[in-house]
XYZ file of C-alpha atoms in Angstrom:
332
model
C 70.529 126.906 163.419
C 70.872 126.923 159.526
C 72.629 130.139 158.039
C 70.351 132.626 156.357
C 70.578 132.681 152.572
C 71.193 135.601 150.371
C 71.122 135.650 146.463
C 73.475 138.283 144.931
C 72.333 139.231 141.427
C 75.462 140.371 139.353
C 78.027 139.125 141.885
C 80.835 139.604 139.122
C 80.439 143.305 139.398
C 82.146 145.779 141.788
C 79.403 146.088 144.471
C 78.034 142.501 143.906
C 81.448 140.853 144.758
C 81.757 143.148 147.882
C 78.359 142.344 149.019
C 78.995 138.644 148.475
C 82.188 138.817 150.662
C 80.357 140.875 153.357
C 77.468 138.544 153.734
C 79.896 135.388 153.688
C 81.913 137.119 156.415
C 78.852 137.496 158.483
C 78.108 133.822 158.191
C 75.257 133.841 155.593
C 74.919 131.099 152.941
C 75.748 133.195 149.686
C 74.448 132.323 146.285
C 76.085 134.417 143.581
C 74.352 134.846 140.307
C 77.416 135.360 137.768
C 78.307 135.325 134.210
C 81.583 133.706 134.845
C 81.587 130.864 137.574
C 85.326 131.245 138.186
C 85.126 134.705 139.476
C 83.935 133.784 142.912
C 85.487 131.534 145.502
C 83.504 128.276 145.724
C 84.584 127.431 149.196
C 82.842 130.364 150.629
C 80.346 131.300 147.949
C 78.217 129.269 145.598
C 78.182 130.566 142.010
C 75.061 130.242 139.889
C 75.860 130.797 136.299
C 72.310 131.252 135.299
C 70.869 134.068 133.383
C 68.579 136.398 135.410
C 66.014 136.079 132.545
C 65.795 132.372 133.310
C 63.687 133.037 136.342
C 62.334 129.485 136.763
C 65.959 127.965 136.825
C 67.349 130.770 139.041
C 64.440 130.455 141.518
C 64.846 126.774 141.881
C 68.696 127.079 142.354
C 68.071 129.782 145.007
C 65.219 128.188 146.842
C 65.386 129.163 150.535
C 67.077 132.533 149.879
C 65.522 135.194 152.254
C 67.222 138.198 150.582
C 67.926 139.094 146.998
C 70.555 141.839 146.473
C 70.163 143.453 143.033
C 73.747 144.538 142.270
C 73.404 144.599 138.411
C 74.302 147.957 136.992
C 74.237 148.351 133.241
C 76.843 150.569 131.352
C 75.661 154.041 131.343
C 74.911 153.934 127.487
C 72.633 150.943 128.205
C 70.563 152.354 130.899
C 67.504 153.325 128.785
C 67.216 149.580 127.383
C 68.094 147.802 130.640
C 67.595 149.509 133.954
C 63.861 148.667 134.159
C 63.877 145.390 132.552
C 66.611 144.040 134.674
C 65.177 145.634 137.853
C 61.835 143.964 137.024
C 63.429 140.553 136.519
C 65.110 140.976 139.878
C 61.728 142.007 141.570
C 59.999 139.057 139.981
C 62.712 136.723 141.384
C 62.293 138.082 144.752
C 58.576 137.640 144.712
C 59.028 134.149 143.636
C 61.218 133.299 146.482
C 59.361 135.343 148.972
C 62.538 137.141 149.715
C 63.192 140.779 150.479
C 64.555 142.732 147.444
C 67.448 145.122 148.234
C 68.941 147.736 145.807
C 71.839 149.992 146.126
C 70.520 153.457 145.253
C 72.209 156.835 144.256
C 71.339 160.474 144.265
C 70.283 160.785 140.699
C 66.622 160.723 141.947
C 66.822 164.133 143.252
C 67.610 165.885 140.089
C 69.776 168.959 139.336
C 67.778 171.192 141.855
C 68.653 168.921 144.681
C 69.284 170.448 148.161
C 72.631 170.306 149.875
C 71.228 168.142 152.480
C 69.515 164.850 151.320
C 67.312 163.142 153.759
C 65.161 159.876 153.423
C 62.067 162.262 153.031
C 63.685 164.499 150.275
C 61.308 164.325 147.327
C 62.360 162.770 144.192
C 61.896 165.143 141.351
C 60.138 164.105 138.223
C 60.189 167.583 136.712
C 62.367 169.102 134.038
C 65.287 169.483 136.448
C 65.812 165.706 136.513
C 67.948 163.603 134.040
C 67.152 160.662 131.876
C 68.927 158.437 134.352
C 67.338 159.912 137.186
C 63.841 159.464 135.834
C 64.687 155.873 135.315
C 65.738 155.569 138.904
C 62.574 157.200 140.093
C 60.466 154.896 137.992
C 62.361 151.755 139.267
C 61.853 152.829 142.851
C 58.284 153.697 142.356
C 57.560 150.230 140.847
C 59.246 148.640 143.930
C 56.777 150.529 146.292
C 53.674 149.734 144.065
C 54.603 146.073 144.228
C 54.020 146.107 147.992
C 50.343 145.192 147.190
C 51.753 141.997 145.655
C 53.665 141.197 148.866
C 57.141 142.577 147.837
C 59.238 143.736 150.662
C 62.085 146.029 149.337
C 64.820 148.373 150.652
C 66.896 150.845 148.818
C 70.050 152.021 150.430
C 71.160 155.085 148.759
C 74.759 156.108 148.671
C 77.116 158.601 146.911
C 79.781 157.889 144.350
C 81.628 154.496 144.830
C 85.257 154.134 145.619
C 87.204 151.027 146.469
C 87.128 147.314 145.312
C 88.455 147.964 141.827
C 87.357 149.920 138.849
C 84.244 151.309 137.535
C 83.665 154.931 138.721
C 84.777 158.486 138.781
C 87.495 157.842 141.471
C 89.368 155.397 139.590
C 88.480 156.266 135.895
C 89.062 160.014 136.243
C 90.377 161.409 139.613
C 93.231 158.907 140.329
C 93.630 157.586 136.897
C 96.962 159.383 136.346
C 98.030 158.972 139.951
C 101.220 157.092 138.969
C 102.453 160.018 137.041
C 101.732 162.454 139.768
C 98.613 164.068 138.531
C 95.043 164.112 139.972
C 91.991 165.207 137.872
C 89.042 166.639 139.617
C 85.684 166.819 137.640
C 84.291 170.026 139.378
C 84.893 173.144 141.496
C 87.144 172.112 144.510
C 85.048 173.988 147.151
C 81.766 171.956 146.555
C 80.984 169.045 148.963
C 80.434 165.730 147.323
C 79.046 162.325 148.646
C 81.299 159.110 148.499
C 80.706 155.614 149.555
C 83.567 153.131 150.394
C 82.225 149.905 148.806
C 83.030 147.417 151.522
C 81.473 149.698 154.148
C 78.217 150.035 152.041
C 78.282 146.253 151.715
C 78.321 145.868 155.414
C 75.512 148.212 155.698
C 73.525 145.888 153.493
C 74.285 142.920 155.786
C 73.254 144.850 158.858
C 69.900 145.913 157.336
C 69.318 142.328 155.886
C 69.820 140.875 159.592
C 66.607 142.888 160.432
C 63.052 142.024 159.550
C 62.300 143.999 156.418
C 58.906 145.423 156.671
C 56.135 145.392 154.038
C 56.435 148.018 151.123
C 59.621 150.064 150.318
C 62.122 151.118 152.962
C 64.092 154.021 151.863
C 67.554 154.401 153.712
C 70.611 156.590 153.313
C 74.177 155.630 153.724
C 76.133 158.789 154.698
C 79.600 157.595 153.749
C 81.999 160.491 153.417
C 81.335 163.999 152.296
C 84.250 165.839 150.944
C 85.011 169.057 148.976
C 87.256 168.355 145.978
C 90.204 170.069 147.672
C 89.547 167.899 150.658
C 89.598 164.661 148.644
C 92.649 165.630 146.674
C 94.524 166.459 149.809
C 93.543 163.040 151.497
C 94.351 161.018 148.379
C 97.924 162.634 148.324
C 98.260 161.748 152.037
C 96.998 158.236 151.428
C 99.436 157.881 148.376
C 102.379 158.821 150.559
C 101.396 156.449 153.122
C 101.737 153.550 150.680
C 104.991 154.809 149.138
C 103.738 156.993 146.122
C 105.128 160.379 146.094
C 105.901 162.203 142.782
C 109.368 163.650 142.807
C 108.157 166.923 141.401
C 105.142 167.177 143.534
C 101.468 166.665 142.641
C 99.825 168.238 139.818
C 96.036 168.943 139.658
C 94.006 169.032 136.478
C 90.386 169.679 135.552
C 88.088 167.624 133.335
C 87.534 169.352 129.847
C 83.764 169.429 129.991
C 83.471 171.584 126.971
C 85.240 169.004 124.976
C 83.239 166.049 126.623
C 80.022 167.709 125.720
C 81.146 168.404 122.133
C 82.371 164.725 121.857
C 78.885 163.534 123.101
C 77.514 164.332 119.688
C 79.404 161.306 118.208
C 80.480 159.350 121.361
C 77.416 157.981 123.428
C 79.472 157.444 126.635
C 80.713 161.067 126.661
C 77.126 162.164 126.163
C 76.033 160.177 129.106
C 78.755 161.566 131.271
C 77.999 165.163 130.163
C 74.479 164.647 131.577
C 75.767 164.125 134.967
C 78.047 167.130 135.184
C 75.806 168.774 137.658
C 76.742 166.330 140.435
C 80.109 168.097 140.706
C 78.626 171.603 140.865
C 75.677 170.876 143.204
C 76.674 170.342 146.857
C 75.123 167.392 148.585
C 75.424 165.145 151.524
C 73.261 162.104 152.428
C 71.831 162.198 155.890
C 71.507 158.558 157.530
C 69.230 159.173 160.396
C 66.872 156.395 159.518
C 69.485 153.914 158.831
C 71.370 154.493 162.158
C 67.919 154.221 163.968
C 67.366 150.724 162.454
C 70.844 149.211 162.732
C 72.752 151.640 165.167
C 76.300 152.772 164.490
C 77.968 150.786 161.617
C 81.529 149.834 161.493
C 83.300 152.449 159.310
C 86.796 152.308 157.734
C 88.653 155.594 158.430
C 89.103 157.592 155.444
C 92.863 157.409 155.193
C 92.645 153.606 155.449
C 89.818 153.374 152.922
C 91.618 155.640 150.344
C 94.969 153.757 150.861
C 93.333 150.483 150.309
C 91.481 151.828 147.154
C 94.743 153.026 145.662
C 96.502 149.672 146.386
C 93.441 147.891 144.639
C 94.376 149.974 141.663
C 97.897 148.779 141.642
C 99.555 151.580 143.294
C 102.075 151.421 146.225
C 102.998 148.856 148.844
C 100.867 145.940 149.842
C 100.119 145.650 153.645
C 98.929 142.814 155.898
C 95.157 142.186 156.127
C 95.264 142.677 159.776
C 95.411 146.704 159.350
C 92.471 146.777 157.031
C 89.623 145.929 159.505
C 87.013 148.804 160.040
C 86.245 150.659 163.136
C 83.132 151.992 164.622
C 82.676 155.675 164.495
């Protein structure tokens, strides 16, 4: 039998690269839409250096793809201009190909008043308690659902904050940024639970769902990942760091993010303004319940927390390297 074909949009990015690897490992034929062809390994993954805006050329090159993974995530400062247009281009392409459209989601849809336990049926707030980025994600997913009448089959797999597979999030740019100097910085109260997603495990969840028949309409799934308080996360990071040979001689120091300064700086620095808008994520307890995902695909292979944190720290250039044989996930 011929291998199924997946098209990864934005395969140069953090999640896109992990998804391309996960699909290739599962035996899929992987087409990787990229800006830089040299960023993917041609023996396993076929790069397509074609702009997403060139729908005709990309559809022709990706003929036969049964799944499109939309892994394009604009910079925070570009969200108002890019999230919806890029999402629509991805949906247009999936419709042209007759393929299922898969999107990594987040918890922004639930707004500042989100409950502590987030199920697939928790409503997405469109009220005043939502943020600009939350409203954009709600609008994008609503359009995915609306396009069902045009035949679009789509899936959102919602997850917490990413860690692993390089840089680009709170874990590496704030919390572990000064790890080499023996300091960890947490953005919120240490007793509040926060949802996290190890990127390789999330990518494998996408493969597991793609291997099922995606039904008509929008399928909304949650990826539970790890839910940890700030104190638990910092303790586990310290243990993982010690396991790879990183241990500050004077012990670990913990810092807090200067939110007042960030808010004030946001008056002149757009990125700081965007970060300040999302501060609530660190003061609102939240965890993702994955009942529907497990009902669909069963128990997924999950990398133990200690192992995923150690691997993430090594990917950031810390500690000793280890053999690949110790990095395979287990089923929990």
